[in-house]
């Protein structure tokens, strides 16, 4: 294990923590000690397994959440950071919106991908318009579309 330390004498403890975490995240990525993390929320069954494998193949550590409350708990865990959040609104339309909104507040630089079926196009466009989602991945996605949706996070 490698440990790093940074101290700032002229700032409050809260500001010091924010700076410290940002420096450590950058060092871990630069030195290859960290890997990008993705949260898959509300994705079920075979779709979940195939999407999880594809996201892992792009170099992400994947965390899964079965519903909105579990996804929100993951997002509120101060020990974790997420570079990508993928949300399916199929079972919980309101929950998907809540997860995207929380993700955009807690991780504004993360890719927030809405997994949409054509029947949910209205929610997809609304999420993009409000800035909650950074990309929409159609239900018939392929590896190229997924890589493009996650491109700036990996």
Coordinates of C-alpha atoms in Angstrom, one line a residue, residues 3-150:
X3 CA 0.0 6.4 1.4
X4 CA 0.1 10.1 0.6
X5 CA -0.3 13.1 2.9
X6 CA -1.0 16.8 2.2
X7 CA -1.5 19.6 4.8
X8 CA -2.7 23.1 4.3
X9 CA -2.2 25.4 7.3
X10 CA -4.2 28.4 6.2
X11 CA -7.6 26.8 5.4
X12 CA -10.4 25.4 7.5
X13 CA -10.6 21.6 8.1
X14 CA -13.5 21.2 5.6
X15 CA -11.6 23.0 2.8
X16 CA -8.5 21.0 3.7
X17 CA -10.5 17.8 3.4
X18 CA -11.8 18.8 0.0
X19 CA -8.4 19.7 -1.3
X20 CA -6.8 16.6 0.2
X21 CA -9.4 14.3 -1.4
X22 CA -9.0 16.0 -4.8
X23 CA -5.2 15.7 -4.7
X24 CA -5.4 12.0 -3.6
X25 CA -7.9 11.1 -6.4
X26 CA -5.6 12.8 -8.9
X27 CA -2.5 11.0 -7.6
X28 CA -4.2 7.6 -7.5
X29 CA -5.3 8.0 -11.1
X30 CA -2.0 9.4 -12.3
X31 CA 0.0 6.6 -10.6
X32 CA -2.5 3.9 -11.6
X33 CA -3.5 3.0 -8.0
X34 CA -7.2 3.8 -8.6
X35 CA -9.6 2.7 -11.2
X36 CA -12.7 4.6 -12.3
X37 CA -15.9 3.5 -10.5
X38 CA -19.4 3.1 -12.0
X39 CA -22.7 2.7 -10.2
X40 CA -25.4 0.7 -12.0
X41 CA -28.8 1.5 -10.6
X42 CA -32.2 -0.2 -11.3
X43 CA -30.8 -2.5 -13.9
X44 CA -32.1 -6.1 -13.7
X45 CA -31.6 -9.6 -15.0
X46 CA -29.6 -10.3 -18.1
X47 CA -29.4 -6.7 -19.0
X48 CA -27.6 -6.0 -15.7
X49 CA -25.1 -8.9 -16.3
X50 CA -24.3 -7.9 -19.8
X51 CA -24.0 -4.2 -19.0
X52 CA -21.9 -4.9 -15.9
X53 CA -19.5 -7.0 -18.0
X54 CA -19.3 -4.3 -20.7
X55 CA -18.6 -1.5 -18.2
X56 CA -15.9 -3.7 -16.5
X57 CA -14.3 -4.3 -19.9
X58 CA -14.0 -0.5 -20.2
X59 CA -11.8 -0.5 -17.0
X60 CA -14.4 0.4 -14.4
X61 CA -14.9 -1.1 -11.0
X62 CA -18.7 -1.7 -10.9
X63 CA -21.1 -1.3 -7.9
X64 CA -24.7 -2.3 -8.4
X65 CA -27.9 -1.1 -6.7
X66 CA -31.3 -2.8 -7.1
X67 CA -33.4 0.2 -6.4
X68 CA -33.4 3.9 -5.8
X69 CA -32.9 3.8 -2.1
X70 CA -29.9 1.5 -2.4
X71 CA -28.5 3.7 -5.2
X72 CA -29.0 6.8 -3.1
X73 CA -27.2 5.1 -0.1
X74 CA -24.3 4.4 -2.4
X75 CA -24.1 8.0 -3.6
X76 CA -24.2 9.2 0.0
X77 CA -21.3 7.0 1.1
X78 CA -18.6 9.6 1.7
X79 CA -15.9 6.9 1.4
X80 CA -16.8 6.3 -2.3
X81 CA -16.6 8.3 -5.5
X82 CA -18.2 7.5 -8.8
X83 CA -17.0 8.5 -12.2
X84 CA -20.1 7.1 -13.9
X85 CA -23.6 6.5 -12.8
X86 CA -25.9 4.4 -15.1
X87 CA -29.6 4.5 -14.3
X88 CA -32.5 2.6 -15.8
X89 CA -36.0 4.2 -15.3
X90 CA -37.8 1.0 -16.3
X91 CA -39.1 0.0 -12.9
X92 CA -38.9 3.3 -10.9
X93 CA -39.3 6.4 -13.0
X94 CA -39.4 8.8 -10.0
X95 CA -36.5 6.9 -8.4
X96 CA -34.4 7.2 -11.5
X97 CA -34.9 11.0 -11.5
X98 CA -34.0 11.2 -7.8
X99 CA -30.8 9.2 -8.4
X100 CA -29.8 11.3 -11.4
X101 CA -30.5 14.5 -9.5
X102 CA -28.4 13.4 -6.5
X103 CA -25.6 12.1 -8.7
X104 CA -25.4 15.4 -10.5
X105 CA -25.1 17.2 -7.1
X106 CA -22.7 14.9 -5.4
X107 CA -20.5 14.0 -8.5
X108 CA -20.9 16.9 -11.0
X109 CA -18.0 15.7 -13.1
X110 CA -19.2 12.1 -13.4
X111 CA -20.9 10.7 -16.5
X112 CA -24.6 10.2 -15.8
X113 CA -26.1 7.8 -18.3
X114 CA -29.8 7.2 -18.6
X115 CA -30.5 3.7 -20.0
X116 CA -33.7 4.4 -22.0
X117 CA -36.1 2.4 -24.0
X118 CA -37.9 4.3 -26.8
X119 CA -41.0 4.4 -24.7
X120 CA -39.1 6.5 -22.1
X121 CA -37.8 9.0 -24.6
X122 CA -39.7 11.8 -22.8
X123 CA -37.8 11.2 -19.6
X124 CA -34.6 10.9 -21.5
X125 CA -34.9 14.3 -23.1
X126 CA -36.1 15.8 -19.8
X127 CA -33.1 14.5 -18.0
X128 CA -30.7 15.8 -20.6
X129 CA -32.4 19.1 -20.7
X130 CA -32.2 19.6 -17.0
X131 CA -28.6 18.6 -16.9
X132 CA -29.1 15.5 -14.8
X133 CA -27.9 13.0 -17.4
X134 CA -24.9 13.6 -19.6
X135 CA -25.9 10.8 -22.1
X136 CA -28.7 8.5 -23.0
X137 CA -28.0 4.9 -24.0
X138 CA -30.8 3.2 -25.9
X139 CA -32.1 -0.2 -24.8
X140 CA -30.4 -1.7 -27.9
X141 CA -27.0 -0.5 -27.0
X142 CA -23.7 -1.8 -28.3
X143 CA -20.1 -1.6 -26.9
X144 CA -19.3 1.5 -29.1
X145 CA -22.3 3.4 -27.8
X146 CA -21.5 2.5 -24.2
X147 CA -17.8 3.5 -24.6
X148 CA -18.9 6.8 -26.2
X149 CA -21.4 7.4 -23.3
X150 CA -18.6 6.7 -20.7

